[in-house]
XYZ file of C-alpha atoms in Angstrom:
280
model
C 31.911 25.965 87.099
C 34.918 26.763 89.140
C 33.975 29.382 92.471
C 36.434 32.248 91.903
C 38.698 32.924 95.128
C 41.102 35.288 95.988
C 44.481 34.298 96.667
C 47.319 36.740 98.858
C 49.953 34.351 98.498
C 49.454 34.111 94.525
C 48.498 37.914 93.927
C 51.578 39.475 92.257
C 50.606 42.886 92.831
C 49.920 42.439 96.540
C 53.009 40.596 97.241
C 55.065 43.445 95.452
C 53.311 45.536 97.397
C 54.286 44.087 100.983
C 58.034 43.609 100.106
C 58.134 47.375 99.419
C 56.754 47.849 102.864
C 58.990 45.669 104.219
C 62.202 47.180 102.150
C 60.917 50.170 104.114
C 60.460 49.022 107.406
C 64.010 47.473 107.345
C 65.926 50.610 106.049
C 64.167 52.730 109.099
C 65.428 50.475 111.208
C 68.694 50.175 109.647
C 68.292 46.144 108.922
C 69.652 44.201 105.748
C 66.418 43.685 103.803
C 65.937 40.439 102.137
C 63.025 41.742 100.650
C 65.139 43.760 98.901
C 66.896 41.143 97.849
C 63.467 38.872 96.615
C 62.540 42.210 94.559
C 65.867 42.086 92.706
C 65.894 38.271 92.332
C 62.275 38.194 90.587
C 61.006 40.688 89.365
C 63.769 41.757 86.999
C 63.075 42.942 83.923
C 63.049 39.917 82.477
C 60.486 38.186 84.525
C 57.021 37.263 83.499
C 56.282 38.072 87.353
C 57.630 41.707 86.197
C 55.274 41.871 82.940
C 52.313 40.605 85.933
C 53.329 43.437 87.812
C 52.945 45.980 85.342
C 49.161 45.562 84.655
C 48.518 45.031 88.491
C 50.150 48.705 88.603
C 48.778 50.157 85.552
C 44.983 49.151 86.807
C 45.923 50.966 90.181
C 46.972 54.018 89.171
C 45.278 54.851 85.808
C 42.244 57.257 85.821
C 39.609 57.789 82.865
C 37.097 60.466 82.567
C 34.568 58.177 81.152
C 32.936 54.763 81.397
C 33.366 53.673 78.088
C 37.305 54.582 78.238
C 37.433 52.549 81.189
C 35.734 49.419 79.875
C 37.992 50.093 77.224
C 41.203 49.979 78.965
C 40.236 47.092 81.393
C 39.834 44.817 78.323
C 42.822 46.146 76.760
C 44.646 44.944 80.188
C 43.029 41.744 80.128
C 43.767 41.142 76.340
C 47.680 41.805 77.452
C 47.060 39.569 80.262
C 46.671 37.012 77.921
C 49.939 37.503 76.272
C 51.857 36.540 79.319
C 53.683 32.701 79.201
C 51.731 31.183 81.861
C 53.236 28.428 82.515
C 56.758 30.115 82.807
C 54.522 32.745 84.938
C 53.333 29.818 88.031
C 56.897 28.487 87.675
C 58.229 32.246 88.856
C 55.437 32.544 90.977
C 56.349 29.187 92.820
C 59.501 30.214 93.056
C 58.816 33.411 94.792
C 55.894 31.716 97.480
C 58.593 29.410 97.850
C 61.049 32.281 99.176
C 58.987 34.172 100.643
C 58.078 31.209 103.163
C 61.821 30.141 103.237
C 62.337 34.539 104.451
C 59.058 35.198 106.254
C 56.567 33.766 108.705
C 54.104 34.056 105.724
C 51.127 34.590 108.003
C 52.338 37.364 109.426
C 53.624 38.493 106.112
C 49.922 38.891 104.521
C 48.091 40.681 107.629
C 49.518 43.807 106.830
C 46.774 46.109 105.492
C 46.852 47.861 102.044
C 44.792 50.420 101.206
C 44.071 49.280 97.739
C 42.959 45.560 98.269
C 39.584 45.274 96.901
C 41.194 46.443 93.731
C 44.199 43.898 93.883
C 42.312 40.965 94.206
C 39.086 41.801 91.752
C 42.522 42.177 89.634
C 43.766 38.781 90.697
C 40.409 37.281 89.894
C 40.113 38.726 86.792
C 43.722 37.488 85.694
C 43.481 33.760 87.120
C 39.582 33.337 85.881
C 37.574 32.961 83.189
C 33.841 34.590 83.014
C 32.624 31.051 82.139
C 34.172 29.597 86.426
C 31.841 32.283 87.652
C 29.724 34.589 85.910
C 28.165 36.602 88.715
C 31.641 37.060 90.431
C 33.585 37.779 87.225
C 31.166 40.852 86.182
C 31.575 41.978 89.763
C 35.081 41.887 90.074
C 34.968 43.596 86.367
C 33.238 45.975 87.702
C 34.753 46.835 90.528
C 37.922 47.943 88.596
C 36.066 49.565 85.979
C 34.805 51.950 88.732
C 38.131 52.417 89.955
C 39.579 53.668 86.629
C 36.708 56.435 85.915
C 36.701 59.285 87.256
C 33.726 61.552 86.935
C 33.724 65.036 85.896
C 32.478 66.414 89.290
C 35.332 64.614 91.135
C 37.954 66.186 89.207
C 36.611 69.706 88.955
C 36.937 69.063 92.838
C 40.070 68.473 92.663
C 41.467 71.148 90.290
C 39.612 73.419 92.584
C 41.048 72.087 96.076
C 44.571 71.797 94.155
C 44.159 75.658 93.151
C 43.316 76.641 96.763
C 46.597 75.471 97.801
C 48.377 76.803 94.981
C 50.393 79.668 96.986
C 51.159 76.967 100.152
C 52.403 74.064 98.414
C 54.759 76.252 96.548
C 56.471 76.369 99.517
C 56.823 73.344 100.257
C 56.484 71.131 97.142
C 60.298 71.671 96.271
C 61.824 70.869 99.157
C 59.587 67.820 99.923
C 60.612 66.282 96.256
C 64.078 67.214 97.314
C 63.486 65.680 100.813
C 62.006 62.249 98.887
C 64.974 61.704 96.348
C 67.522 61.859 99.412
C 68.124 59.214 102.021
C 65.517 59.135 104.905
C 67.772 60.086 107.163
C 67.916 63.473 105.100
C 64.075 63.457 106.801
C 63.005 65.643 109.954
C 62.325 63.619 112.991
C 58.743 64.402 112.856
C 59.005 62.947 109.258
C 60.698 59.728 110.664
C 58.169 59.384 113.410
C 55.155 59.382 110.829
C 57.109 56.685 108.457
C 58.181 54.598 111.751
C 54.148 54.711 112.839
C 52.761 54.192 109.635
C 55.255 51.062 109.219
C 55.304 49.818 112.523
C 51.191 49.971 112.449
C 50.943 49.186 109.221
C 48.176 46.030 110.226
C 47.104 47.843 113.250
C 45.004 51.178 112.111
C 43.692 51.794 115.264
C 47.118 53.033 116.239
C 47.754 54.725 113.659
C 44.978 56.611 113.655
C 45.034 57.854 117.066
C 48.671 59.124 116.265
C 47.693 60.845 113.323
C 44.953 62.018 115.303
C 47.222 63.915 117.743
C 49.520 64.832 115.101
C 47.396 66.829 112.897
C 46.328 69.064 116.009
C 50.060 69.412 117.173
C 50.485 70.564 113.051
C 47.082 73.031 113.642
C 48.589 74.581 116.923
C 51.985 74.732 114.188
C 50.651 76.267 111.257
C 48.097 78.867 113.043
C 50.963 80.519 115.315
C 52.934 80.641 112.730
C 51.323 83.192 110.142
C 52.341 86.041 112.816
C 55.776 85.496 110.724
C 53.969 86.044 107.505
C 54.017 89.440 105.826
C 51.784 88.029 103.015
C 48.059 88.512 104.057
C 47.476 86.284 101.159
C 49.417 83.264 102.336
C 48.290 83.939 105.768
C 44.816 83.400 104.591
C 46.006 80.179 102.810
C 48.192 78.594 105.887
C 44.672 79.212 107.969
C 42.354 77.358 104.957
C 44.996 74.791 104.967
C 44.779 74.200 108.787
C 41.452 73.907 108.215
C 41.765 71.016 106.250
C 43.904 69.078 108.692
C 40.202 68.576 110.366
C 38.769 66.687 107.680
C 42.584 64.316 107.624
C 41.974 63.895 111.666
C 38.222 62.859 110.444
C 39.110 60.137 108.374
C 38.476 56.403 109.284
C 40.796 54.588 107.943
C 44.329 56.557 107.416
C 45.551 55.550 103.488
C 49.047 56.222 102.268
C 48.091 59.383 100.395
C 47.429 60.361 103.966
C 50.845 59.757 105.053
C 52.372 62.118 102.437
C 49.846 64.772 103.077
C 51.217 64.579 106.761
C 55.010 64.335 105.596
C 54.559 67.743 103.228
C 52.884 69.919 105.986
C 55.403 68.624 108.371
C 57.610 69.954 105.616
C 55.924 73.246 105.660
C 56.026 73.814 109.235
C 59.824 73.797 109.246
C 60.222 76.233 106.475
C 57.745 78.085 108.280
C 59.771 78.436 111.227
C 62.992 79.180 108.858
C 60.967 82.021 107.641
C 60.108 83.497 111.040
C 64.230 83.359 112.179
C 64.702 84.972 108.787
């Protein structure tokens, strides 16, 4: 039996993920991006790296209500898997390690954290290994993204009752942030830019990051709070104070994810229409 390891350098989902970080890191700081360029050289549409890509993506983001829907679709992605030309697959694989080290101190590269790891490499494992290498580790990593595809009724009843909640605030900002997100970043506010700039700058280092968004989210509380004075809804005042609230549990959190990041982009959004309200 083979021992079934986990590979950065080969996973194609983790790698994509990284040069998108980077392609963001160099446009805040106004560099040419050759990770840009790596993105457009290999994973065209063409590309079995591409084909890769989609099931690493598809596993991340798709969400079933059920267990046996989940099982379901994990073998489904595996059975595509297998539909991939492999040996054209290491070939563009090679060829991308091989650019990557030729672009980037590669060790440096891969410390950057990503919130969704254990899922991209029980995916890698899953794609490069057979149940017969490793048994025990196989199931587990089979598992693992089973989990991460089911949702459980609780969870989203949760959810559709938080989202609800917030109905009446995000209207006002949910516009204008999609607006704000299909425009340049310098279209952004400077609070905006600051978040992006610490959350790419700190990307490895979320000790730092979490102290800023720390001190951030109570700068945001002060925001939000002296701001429904300006309000002649009682009714969204009562919202902008619930949604305040929740700002504690955001400042609570150990380890600050990238849904975190857009949570702190849209209320930064809401505070300035806030403010455009009360000049109004």
């Amino acid at each position: 039996m083979r021992r079934i390891k986990h590979s950065k350098v080969k996973n194609t989902g983790l790698i994509f993920e990284l040069l998108v970080r980077q392609v963001a890191s160099d446009t805040m700081n106004n560099r040419n991006s050759k990770a840009l360029q790596l993105i457009k050289k290999h994973f065209n549409s063409k590309s079995e790296l591409s084909q890769e890509l989609k099931l690493y993506r598809t596993i991340s983001q798709e969400k079933f209500n059920s267990e046996l829907k989940a099982d379901n679709f994990v073998s489904a992605v595996l059975k595509a898997r297998k539909n991939i030309n492999e040996s054209q697959l290491r070939r563009d694989k090679y060829n991308l390690i091989k650019d990557l080290k030729e672009n980037f101190n590669v060790n440096e590269f891969f410390k950057s954290r990503v919130s969704n790891y254990k899922v991209q490499a029980a995916t890698y494992k899953l794609f490069e290994y057979n149940a017969a290498d490793d048994p025990k580790e196989y199931v587990s990593s089979k598992s693992a993204i089973t989990e991460h595809v089911q949702t459980t009724p609780i969870l989203v009843k949760q959810t559709q009752k938080l989202s609800q909640e917030n109905k009446d605030v995000r209207i006002l900002a949910s516009k204008l942030v999609v607006d704000k997100f299909n425009n340049k970043y310098s279209k952004l506010s400077q609070p905006q830019k600051r978040m992006l700039r610490e959350y790419i700058n700190n990307v490895s280092n979320s000790v730092n990051l979490k102290k800023y968004v720390v001190n951030e989210t109570r700068q945001l509380q002060d925001s939000l709070l002296s701001s429904k004075s300006s309000i002649p809804s009682k009714v969204i005042r009562i919202k902008l104070k619930e949604v305040a609230n929740l700002l504690n549990k955001l400042g609570k959190k150990h380890v600050v994810e990238d849904k975190d990041v857009l949570t702190m982009l849209r209320y930064y959004e809401l505070v300035n229409e806030l403010k455009n309200v009360g000049t109004k």
